[in-house]
CSV table of C-alpha atoms in Angstrom, one decimal:
chain,number,residue,atom,x,y,z
K,1,UNK,CA,67.6,100.7,3.6
K,2,UNK,CA,67.6,99.6,0.0
K,3,UNK,CA,68.9,96.0,0.2
K,4,UNK,CA,66.6,93.1,0.2
K,5,UNK,CA,68.2,90.4,2.3
K,6,UNK,CA,66.2,87.3,3.0
K,7,UNK,CA,66.5,84.1,5.2
K,8,UNK,CA,67.7,81.1,3.2
K,9,UNK,CA,68.2,78.6,6.1
K,10,UNK,CA,67.2,78.3,9.7
K,11,UNK,CA,69.3,76.3,12.2
K,12,UNK,CA,68.7,75.6,15.9
K,13,UNK,CA,71.1,74.2,18.4
K,14,UNK,CA,70.0,73.1,21.9
K,15,UNK,CA,72.1,74.6,24.7
K,16,UNK,CA,72.2,75.5,28.3
K,17,UNK,CA,71.2,78.5,30.4
K,18,UNK,CA,73.2,80.3,33.0
K,19,UNK,CA,71.4,79.0,36.1
K,20,UNK,CA,68.5,76.7,36.8
K,21,UNK,CA,64.7,76.3,36.2
K,22,UNK,CA,63.2,76.1,39.7
K,23,UNK,CA,59.7,74.8,40.5
K,24,UNK,CA,58.6,77.8,42.7
K,25,UNK,CA,55.4,76.2,43.7
K,26,UNK,CA,57.2,73.2,45.1
K,27,UNK,CA,59.7,75.5,46.9
K,28,UNK,CA,56.9,77.5,48.5
K,29,UNK,CA,55.2,74.2,49.5
K,30,UNK,CA,58.2,73.2,51.5
K,31,UNK,CA,60.9,71.6,49.3
K,32,UNK,CA,64.1,71.7,51.3
K,33,UNK,CA,67.3,73.2,50.1
K,34,UNK,CA,70.2,70.7,49.9
K,35,UNK,CA,73.4,72.5,48.9
K,36,UNK,CA,72.8,73.6,45.3
K,37,UNK,CA,69.8,71.2,45.0
K,38,UNK,CA,66.3,70.9,46.4
K,39,UNK,CA,64.9,67.8,48.0
K,40,UNK,CA,61.2,67.2,47.3
K,41,UNK,CA,58.8,66.4,44.5
K,42,UNK,CA,58.0,68.7,41.6
K,43,UNK,CA,54.4,70.0,41.4
K,44,UNK,CA,54.5,72.3,38.4
K,45,UNK,CA,53.8,70.8,35.0
K,46,UNK,CA,56.9,70.3,32.9
K,47,UNK,CA,59.3,69.7,35.8
K,48,UNK,CA,60.7,66.3,36.7
K,49,UNK,CA,62.6,67.7,39.7
K,50,UNK,CA,62.3,70.8,41.8
K,51,UNK,CA,65.5,72.2,40.4
K,52,UNK,CA,66.6,71.4,36.8
K,53,UNK,CA,69.4,72.9,34.7
K,54,UNK,CA,68.1,75.8,32.7
K,55,UNK,CA,68.2,75.4,28.9
K,56,UNK,CA,68.4,77.5,25.8
K,57,UNK,CA,68.2,77.1,22.0
K,58,UNK,CA,70.4,79.1,19.7
K,59,UNK,CA,68.6,80.2,16.6
K,60,UNK,CA,70.8,80.9,13.5
K,61,UNK,CA,69.3,82.6,10.5
K,62,UNK,CA,71.5,82.1,7.4
K,63,UNK,CA,70.9,85.1,5.1
K,64,UNK,CA,71.1,85.4,1.4
K,65,UNK,CA,74.3,87.3,1.5
K,66,UNK,CA,76.0,84.7,3.7
K,67,UNK,CA,75.7,86.5,7.1
K,68,UNK,CA,74.5,84.4,10.0
K,69,UNK,CA,72.2,86.3,12.5
K,70,UNK,CA,71.9,84.8,15.9
K,71,UNK,CA,69.6,84.8,19.0
K,72,UNK,CA,69.0,82.6,22.0
K,73,UNK,CA,65.6,81.2,23.1
K,74,UNK,CA,65.4,81.4,26.9
K,75,UNK,CA,62.9,81.3,29.8
K,76,UNK,CA,62.9,82.6,33.3
K,77,UNK,CA,64.1,80.7,36.4
K,78,UNK,CA,60.6,80.3,37.8
K,79,UNK,CA,58.9,79.2,34.6
K,80,UNK,CA,55.3,77.9,34.7
K,81,UNK,CA,54.0,80.0,37.6
K,82,UNK,CA,52.4,83.4,38.0
K,83,UNK,CA,50.9,83.3,34.6
K,84,UNK,CA,54.2,82.4,32.9
K,85,UNK,CA,54.7,80.0,30.0
K,86,UNK,CA,55.7,76.4,31.2
K,87,UNK,CA,59.4,75.6,31.1
K,88,UNK,CA,60.6,74.4,27.7
K,89,UNK,CA,62.9,71.5,26.8
K,90,UNK,CA,65.7,72.5,24.5
K,91,UNK,CA,65.9,69.4,22.3
K,92,UNK,CA,62.2,69.5,21.6
K,93,UNK,CA,62.1,73.3,20.9
K,94,UNK,CA,65.2,73.1,18.6
K,95,UNK,CA,63.5,70.3,16.6
K,96,UNK,CA,60.2,72.2,16.3
K,97,UNK,CA,62.1,75.3,15.1
K,98,UNK,CA,64.0,73.5,12.4
K,99,UNK,CA,61.2,71.2,11.3
K,100,UNK,CA,58.0,73.3,11.7
K,101,UNK,CA,59.0,77.0,11.9
K,102,UNK,CA,61.9,77.1,9.5
K,103,UNK,CA,59.8,76.5,6.3
K,104,UNK,CA,57.7,79.5,7.2
K,105,UNK,CA,60.7,81.8,7.9
K,106,UNK,CA,62.4,81.1,4.5
K,107,UNK,CA,62.5,84.1,2.2
K,108,UNK,CA,61.4,86.5,4.9
K,109,UNK,CA,62.9,89.9,4.3
K,110,UNK,CA,64.9,90.9,7.4
K,111,UNK,CA,65.6,94.6,6.5
K,112,UNK,CA,62.8,95.9,8.8
K,113,UNK,CA,63.0,94.4,12.3
K,114,UNK,CA,59.6,95.4,13.6
K,115,UNK,CA,57.7,94.0,10.6
K,116,UNK,CA,59.7,90.8,10.4
K,117,UNK,CA,59.4,90.1,14.2
K,118,UNK,CA,55.6,90.5,14.0
K,119,UNK,CA,55.3,88.2,11.1
K,120,UNK,CA,57.6,85.6,12.7
K,121,UNK,CA,55.6,85.7,15.9
K,122,UNK,CA,52.5,84.8,14.0
K,123,UNK,CA,54.2,81.8,12.5
K,124,UNK,CA,55.7,80.8,15.8
K,125,UNK,CA,52.1,80.7,17.2
K,126,UNK,CA,51.2,77.8,14.9
K,127,UNK,CA,54.6,76.0,14.9
K,128,UNK,CA,56.0,75.5,18.4
K,129,UNK,CA,54.7,75.0,21.9
K,130,UNK,CA,57.1,77.2,23.8
K,131,UNK,CA,56.0,80.3,21.9
K,132,UNK,CA,57.4,83.1,24.1
K,133,UNK,CA,60.8,81.4,24.4
K,134,UNK,CA,60.9,80.8,20.7
K,135,UNK,CA,59.9,84.3,19.8
K,136,UNK,CA,62.5,85.7,22.2
K,137,UNK,CA,65.3,83.9,20.4
K,138,UNK,CA,64.0,84.4,16.9
K,139,UNK,CA,63.5,88.1,17.4
K,140,UNK,CA,67.0,88.6,18.7
K,141,UNK,CA,68.3,87.0,15.5
K,142,UNK,CA,66.0,89.2,13.4
K,143,UNK,CA,67.3,92.3,15.3
K,144,UNK,CA,70.8,91.2,14.6
K,145,UNK,CA,69.9,90.7,10.9
K,146,UNK,CA,68.4,94.1,10.6
K,147,UNK,CA,71.5,95.8,12.1
K,148,UNK,CA,73.6,93.8,9.6
K,149,UNK,CA,71.4,94.9,6.6
K,150,UNK,CA,71.6,98.5,7.8
K,151,UNK,CA,75.4,98.3,7.6
K,152,UNK,CA,76.2,99.7,11.1
K,153,UNK,CA,75.7,96.4,13.1
K,154,UNK,CA,74.2,98.4,16.0
K,155,UNK,CA,71.0,96.8,17.1
K,156,UNK,CA,70.3,99.9,19.3
K,157,UNK,CA,70.3,102.1,16.2
K,158,UNK,CA,67.7,99.9,14.5
K,159,UNK,CA,65.4,100.3,17.5
K,160,UNK,CA,66.0,104.1,17.6
K,161,UNK,CA,65.2,104.4,13.9
K,162,UNK,CA,62.2,102.1,13.6
K,163,UNK,CA,60.5,103.5,16.7
K,164,UNK,CA,61.5,107.1,15.8
K,165,UNK,CA,63.1,107.7,19.2
K,166,UNK,CA,64.5,111.2,19.4
K,167,UNK,CA,66.9,110.8,22.3
K,168,UNK,CA,70.5,109.7,21.6
K,169,UNK,CA,71.8,106.3,22.7
K,170,UNK,CA,73.0,106.7,26.3
K,171,UNK,CA,74.3,104.8,29.3
K,172,UNK,CA,71.8,103.5,31.8
K,173,UNK,CA,72.4,102.4,35.4
K,174,UNK,CA,73.2,98.7,35.9
K,175,UNK,CA,71.3,96.7,38.5
K,176,UNK,CA,73.3,93.8,39.9
K,177,UNK,CA,72.0,90.6,41.5
K,178,UNK,CA,73.8,88.6,44.2
K,179,UNK,CA,72.1,85.3,44.2
K,180,UNK,CA,72.4,83.3,47.4
K,181,UNK,CA,75.9,84.7,48.0
K,182,UNK,CA,74.4,87.8,49.7
K,183,UNK,CA,77.6,89.0,51.3
K,184,UNK,CA,80.7,88.3,49.2
K,185,UNK,CA,78.8,89.4,46.0
K,186,UNK,CA,77.8,92.7,47.7
K,187,UNK,CA,81.5,93.4,48.5
K,188,UNK,CA,82.3,92.8,44.8
K,189,UNK,CA,79.6,95.2,43.7
K,190,UNK,CA,80.8,97.9,46.0
K,191,UNK,CA,84.4,97.4,44.9
K,192,UNK,CA,83.2,97.8,41.2
K,193,UNK,CA,81.0,100.8,42.1
K,194,UNK,CA,77.8,99.2,40.7
K,195,UNK,CA,75.1,101.9,40.8
K,196,UNK,CA,72.2,99.6,42.0
K,197,UNK,CA,72.6,96.6,44.3
K,198,UNK,CA,72.2,93.8,45.4
K,199,UNK,CA,68.8,92.2,44.6
K,200,UNK,CA,69.5,89.8,47.5
K,201,UNK,CA,67.2,87.0,46.5
K,202,UNK,CA,65.0,87.5,49.6
K,203,UNK,CA,62.8,84.5,48.8
K,204,UNK,CA,62.0,83.1,52.3
K,205,UNK,CA,60.2,84.4,55.4
K,206,UNK,CA,63.4,83.6,57.4
K,207,UNK,CA,65.3,86.1,55.3
K,208,UNK,CA,62.8,88.8,56.2
K,209,UNK,CA,62.4,87.9,59.8
K,210,UNK,CA,59.7,89.0,62.3
K,211,UNK,CA,58.5,92.5,61.4
K,212,UNK,CA,61.4,92.6,58.9
K,213,UNK,CA,64.1,92.4,61.5
K,214,UNK,CA,66.5,90.1,59.5
K,215,UNK,CA,66.1,92.2,56.4
K,216,UNK,CA,66.7,95.3,58.4
K,217,UNK,CA,69.9,93.8,59.7
K,218,UNK,CA,71.0,92.9,56.2
K,219,UNK,CA,70.4,96.5,55.0
K,220,UNK,CA,72.4,97.9,57.9
K,221,UNK,CA,75.2,95.5,57.0
K,222,UNK,CA,75.1,96.7,53.3
K,223,UNK,CA,75.3,100.3,54.4
K,224,UNK,CA,78.3,99.6,56.6
K,225,UNK,CA,80.1,97.8,53.8
K,226,UNK,CA,79.5,100.6,51.4
K,227,UNK,CA,81.0,103.1,53.8
K,228,UNK,CA,83.9,100.8,54.5
K,229,UNK,CA,84.7,99.6,51.0
K,230,UNK,CA,83.8,102.4,48.6
K,231,UNK,CA,86.8,103.9,46.7
K,232,UNK,CA,85.3,107.4,46.4
K,233,UNK,CA,83.2,109.3,48.9
K,234,UNK,CA,80.5,110.2,46.4
K,235,UNK,CA,79.6,106.6,45.6
K,236,UNK,CA,76.0,106.4,46.7
K,237,UNK,CA,74.4,103.3,45.2
K,238,UNK,CA,70.7,102.6,45.4
K,239,UNK,CA,69.8,99.6,47.5
K,240,UNK,CA,67.4,97.4,45.6
K,241,UNK,CA,66.0,94.3,47.1
K,242,UNK,CA,63.7,91.7,45.5
K,243,UNK,CA,61.6,90.2,48.3
K,244,UNK,CA,59.5,87.9,46.3
K,245,UNK,CA,56.3,88.9,48.1
K,246,UNK,CA,57.7,87.8,51.4
K,247,UNK,CA,57.1,91.1,53.2
K,248,UNK,CA,53.4,91.0,52.4
K,249,UNK,CA,53.2,87.3,53.2
K,250,UNK,CA,54.5,88.1,56.7
K,251,UNK,CA,51.5,90.5,57.3
K,252,UNK,CA,48.8,88.5,55.5
K,253,UNK,CA,48.9,90.8,52.5
K,254,UNK,CA,48.1,94.0,54.3
K,255,UNK,CA,49.4,97.1,52.3
K,256,UNK,CA,49.4,99.2,55.4
K,257,UNK,CA,51.4,96.7,57.5
K,258,UNK,CA,53.7,96.1,54.5
K,259,UNK,CA,54.3,99.9,54.5
K,260,UNK,CA,55.2,99.7,58.2
K,261,UNK,CA,58.0,97.2,57.5
K,262,UNK,CA,59.2,99.1,54.4
K,263,UNK,CA,59.6,102.3,56.4
K,264,UNK,CA,61.6,100.4,58.9
K,265,UNK,CA,63.8,99.2,56.1
K,266,UNK,CA,64.1,102.7,54.8
K,267,UNK,CA,65.3,104.0,58.1
K,268,UNK,CA,67.9,101.2,58.1
K,269,UNK,CA,69.1,102.4,54.6
K,270,UNK,CA,69.7,105.9,55.9
K,271,UNK,CA,71.2,108.1,53.3
K,272,UNK,CA,71.1,105.4,50.6
K,273,UNK,CA,67.9,105.4,48.5
K,274,UNK,CA,65.8,102.1,48.8
K,275,UNK,CA,63.8,100.2,46.3
K,276,UNK,CA,61.7,97.1,47.1
K,277,UNK,CA,60.7,94.8,44.3
K,278,UNK,CA,57.5,92.7,44.6
K,279,UNK,CA,56.8,93.6,48.2
K,280,UNK,CA,53.6,91.6,48.3
K,281,UNK,CA,51.7,89.1,46.1
K,282,UNK,CA,47.9,89.4,45.8
K,283,UNK,CA,47.5,86.2,43.7
K,284,UNK,CA,46.4,87.6,40.3
K,285,UNK,CA,47.0,90.5,38.0
K,286,UNK,CA,44.0,92.8,38.9
K,287,UNK,CA,44.4,92.2,42.6
K,288,UNK,CA,48.1,92.9,42.4
K,289,UNK,CA,47.5,96.2,40.6
K,290,UNK,CA,45.1,97.2,43.3
K,291,UNK,CA,47.3,96.1,46.2
K,292,UNK,CA,50.4,97.8,44.9
K,293,UNK,CA,48.6,101.0,44.1
K,294,UNK,CA,47.3,101.1,47.7
K,295,UNK,CA,50.7,100.4,49.1
K,296,UNK,CA,52.2,103.2,47.0
K,297,UNK,CA,49.5,105.6,48.1
K,298,UNK,CA,50.2,104.7,51.8
K,299,UNK,CA,53.9,105.2,51.4
K,300,UNK,CA,53.4,108.6,49.7
K,301,UNK,CA,50.9,109.8,52.3
K,302,UNK,CA,53.6,109.0,55.0
K,303,UNK,CA,56.2,110.9,52.9
K,304,UNK,CA,58.3,107.8,52.4
K,305,UNK,CA,60.7,107.8,49.6
K,306,UNK,CA,60.8,104.0,49.2
K,307,UNK,CA,60.3,103.0,45.6
K,308,UNK,CA,58.3,99.9,44.8
K,309,UNK,CA,58.7,97.7,41.7
K,310,UNK,CA,56.0,95.6,40.1
K,311,UNK,CA,57.2,92.2,39.0
K,312,UNK,CA,54.9,89.2,39.3
K,313,UNK,CA,51.7,89.3,37.2
K,314,UNK,CA,53.2,91.9,34.9
K,315,UNK,CA,54.1,89.3,32.3
K,316,UNK,CA,53.0,90.8,28.9
K,317,UNK,CA,53.0,94.2,27.3
K,318,UNK,CA,49.3,94.4,28.0
K,319,UNK,CA,49.8,93.6,31.7
K,320,UNK,CA,52.6,96.2,32.0
K,321,UNK,CA,50.4,98.8,30.3
K,322,UNK,CA,47.7,98.2,32.9
K,323,UNK,CA,50.1,98.4,35.9
K,324,UNK,CA,51.6,101.7,34.4
K,325,UNK,CA,48.2,103.3,33.7
K,326,UNK,CA,47.1,102.5,37.3
K,327,UNK,CA,50.2,104.1,38.7
K,328,UNK,CA,50.6,100.9,40.7
K,329,UNK,CA,54.3,101.1,41.1
K,330,UNK,CA,57.2,103.5,40.8
K,331,UNK,CA,59.0,101.1,38.5
K,332,UNK,CA,57.9,98.0,36.5
K,333,UNK,CA,60.1,95.0,35.8
K,334,UNK,CA,60.0,94.2,32.1
K,335,UNK,CA,61.1,90.6,32.3
K,336,UNK,CA,62.2,90.1,28.7
K,337,UNK,CA,61.7,86.3,28.1
K,338,UNK,CA,58.2,86.6,29.5
K,339,UNK,CA,57.2,89.1,26.8
K,340,UNK,CA,58.5,86.9,24.0
K,341,UNK,CA,59.4,88.8,20.8
K,342,UNK,CA,61.6,91.8,21.6
K,343,UNK,CA,59.2,94.3,19.9
K,344,UNK,CA,56.8,93.7,22.8
K,345,UNK,CA,59.6,94.6,25.3
K,346,UNK,CA,60.3,97.8,23.4
K,347,UNK,CA,56.6,98.7,23.3
K,348,UNK,CA,56.2,97.9,27.1
K,349,UNK,CA,59.1,100.2,28.0
K,350,UNK,CA,57.7,103.1,25.9
K,351,UNK,CA,54.3,102.6,27.5
K,352,UNK,CA,56.0,102.9,31.0
K,353,UNK,CA,57.6,106.2,29.8
K,354,UNK,CA,54.3,107.5,28.6
K,355,UNK,CA,52.7,107.0,32.0
K,356,UNK,CA,55.7,108.4,33.9
K,357,UNK,CA,56.7,105.0,35.4
K,358,UNK,CA,60.3,103.8,35.4
K,359,UNK,CA,60.9,100.7,33.2
K,360,UNK,CA,63.4,98.2,34.7
K,361,UNK,CA,64.9,96.2,31.8
K,362,UNK,CA,65.1,92.8,33.5
K,363,UNK,CA,65.3,89.2,32.3
K,364,UNK,CA,66.6,86.2,34.2
K,365,UNK,CA,69.6,84.6,35.6
K,366,UNK,CA,68.6,81.5,33.5
K,367,UNK,CA,69.3,83.1,30.0
K,368,UNK,CA,72.5,83.5,28.0
K,369,UNK,CA,75.2,85.9,27.1
K,370,UNK,CA,73.7,86.3,23.6
K,371,UNK,CA,70.2,87.2,24.8
K,372,UNK,CA,71.7,89.6,27.5
K,373,UNK,CA,73.8,91.4,24.8
K,374,UNK,CA,70.7,91.9,22.6
K,375,UNK,CA,68.6,93.4,25.4
K,376,UNK,CA,71.4,95.8,26.3
K,377,UNK,CA,70.7,97.5,23.0
K,378,UNK,CA,67.0,97.9,24.0
K,379,UNK,CA,68.1,99.6,27.2
K,380,UNK,CA,70.4,102.2,25.7
K,381,UNK,CA,67.9,102.9,22.9
K,382,UNK,CA,64.8,103.4,25.1
K,383,UNK,CA,66.6,104.9,28.1
K,384,UNK,CA,65.3,102.5,30.8
K,385,UNK,CA,65.5,103.5,34.4
K,386,UNK,CA,67.9,100.6,35.1
K,387,UNK,CA,69.1,97.4,33.4
K,388,UNK,CA,69.8,94.0,35.0
K,389,UNK,CA,73.3,92.5,35.0
K,390,UNK,CA,72.6,89.1,33.5
K,391,UNK,CA,72.8,86.1,33.0
K,392,UNK,CA,73.8,83.9,35.9
K,393,UNK,CA,73.9,84.4,39.7
K,394,UNK,CA,77.6,85.0,40.1
K,395,UNK,CA,77.5,88.7,39.5
K,396,UNK,CA,80.9,89.2,37.9
K,397,UNK,CA,80.0,87.4,34.6
K,398,UNK,CA,76.6,89.1,34.0
K,399,UNK,CA,78.0,92.5,35.0
K,400,UNK,CA,80.9,92.1,32.6
K,401,UNK,CA,78.6,91.0,29.7
K,402,UNK,CA,76.1,93.8,30.1
K,403,UNK,CA,78.6,96.6,31.0
K,404,UNK,CA,81.0,95.8,28.2
K,405,UNK,CA,78.2,95.4,25.5
K,406,UNK,CA,76.9,98.8,26.6
K,407,UNK,CA,80.3,100.4,26.4
K,408,UNK,CA,81.0,98.9,23.0
K,409,UNK,CA,77.7,100.0,21.5
K,410,UNK,CA,78.0,103.6,22.8
K,411,UNK,CA,81.6,103.9,21.6
K,412,UNK,CA,80.7,102.5,18.1
K,413,UNK,CA,77.7,104.8,18.0
K,414,UNK,CA,79.8,107.8,18.8
K,415,UNK,CA,82.3,106.8,16.1
K,416,UNK,CA,79.6,106.4,13.5
K,417,UNK,CA,78.1,109.8,14.4
K,418,UNK,CA,81.6,111.5,14.1
K,419,UNK,CA,82.2,109.7,10.8
K,420,UNK,CA,78.9,110.9,9.4
K,421,UNK,CA,79.8,114.5,10.3
């Protein structure tokens, strides 16, 4: 790359996320929904209320040539549970970044992202409390910086080059999430021909219903709306539902009985392929791997084509590697803020590929446009199985951010390739 560009100033600005931080433990314990709020008492450390506005911190790296590289620190909606880092408070994190981390980052050469991210992560470990959130934002800024130094401003090309990925940058399917608006947002997704839909936020037993009856009814409704609203006959989206372990909870965690319900849902989906995310929750990582592997074996023995996604308890690159090696799922959610520095997300995705498991490049509704755009570049460089439309729960905004960033990056990449020729 030739040029030695270094960090000369680090700035941090407290900001907001696109949704909320929710105390999942309190919700599962019975906190009642009240419009957009929850009534009840928080039980998870770090929360003053069951639902609090999500927060972010923008990290700005002023470089020696005057360029300002940026990234956003963020955390997931359900912070502080399932082995995840506690929710952070933006003002405190911004202060720690400027006062404690910044002196360590000064004079760091940003020309090689992978090396700079690993060094920064080490300094973050002794500088701030919300280490994964901080590493997430700082690493985005470092990836932006490396793309600037390279001269092409394409973060995806930095990833492709530094990890020696042979495949060209290419479009990947977008996976949309509906939030609580499970009907109007599905209509929007169909009208916009989204390839994978709708997530559904199936986070209560009532939404599943006895033996899965309510969820079956919802799937039949989705199928009917696809047939009614699609603008071309070949539009055949995959139906992907995140059930937050509720199917398993309905049958006391039994993989066999969970499989019974999933097959019922598969029948309801008919000609449309079905994916179920986090079908059951076994309570810890090793038990989750064992339970999901058993569920997958049962489904395959019955010749079911339902695909299952591991989500909870796959929080780090190490966790994801263990799920993938055990063949515990067809796909694994790589929830980007949980992994901290972006180089761990890239490594986790490539680990999934090595084991023949589909990586789902996820994240959270609670992050920002800047973090979403950065992770798009990971998706098109590493060829993930699908990529979440984020942030927010309104569908249109997150879909616009992710789809447009992917289109821009691929068009610029094609232009650069043609110019080189």
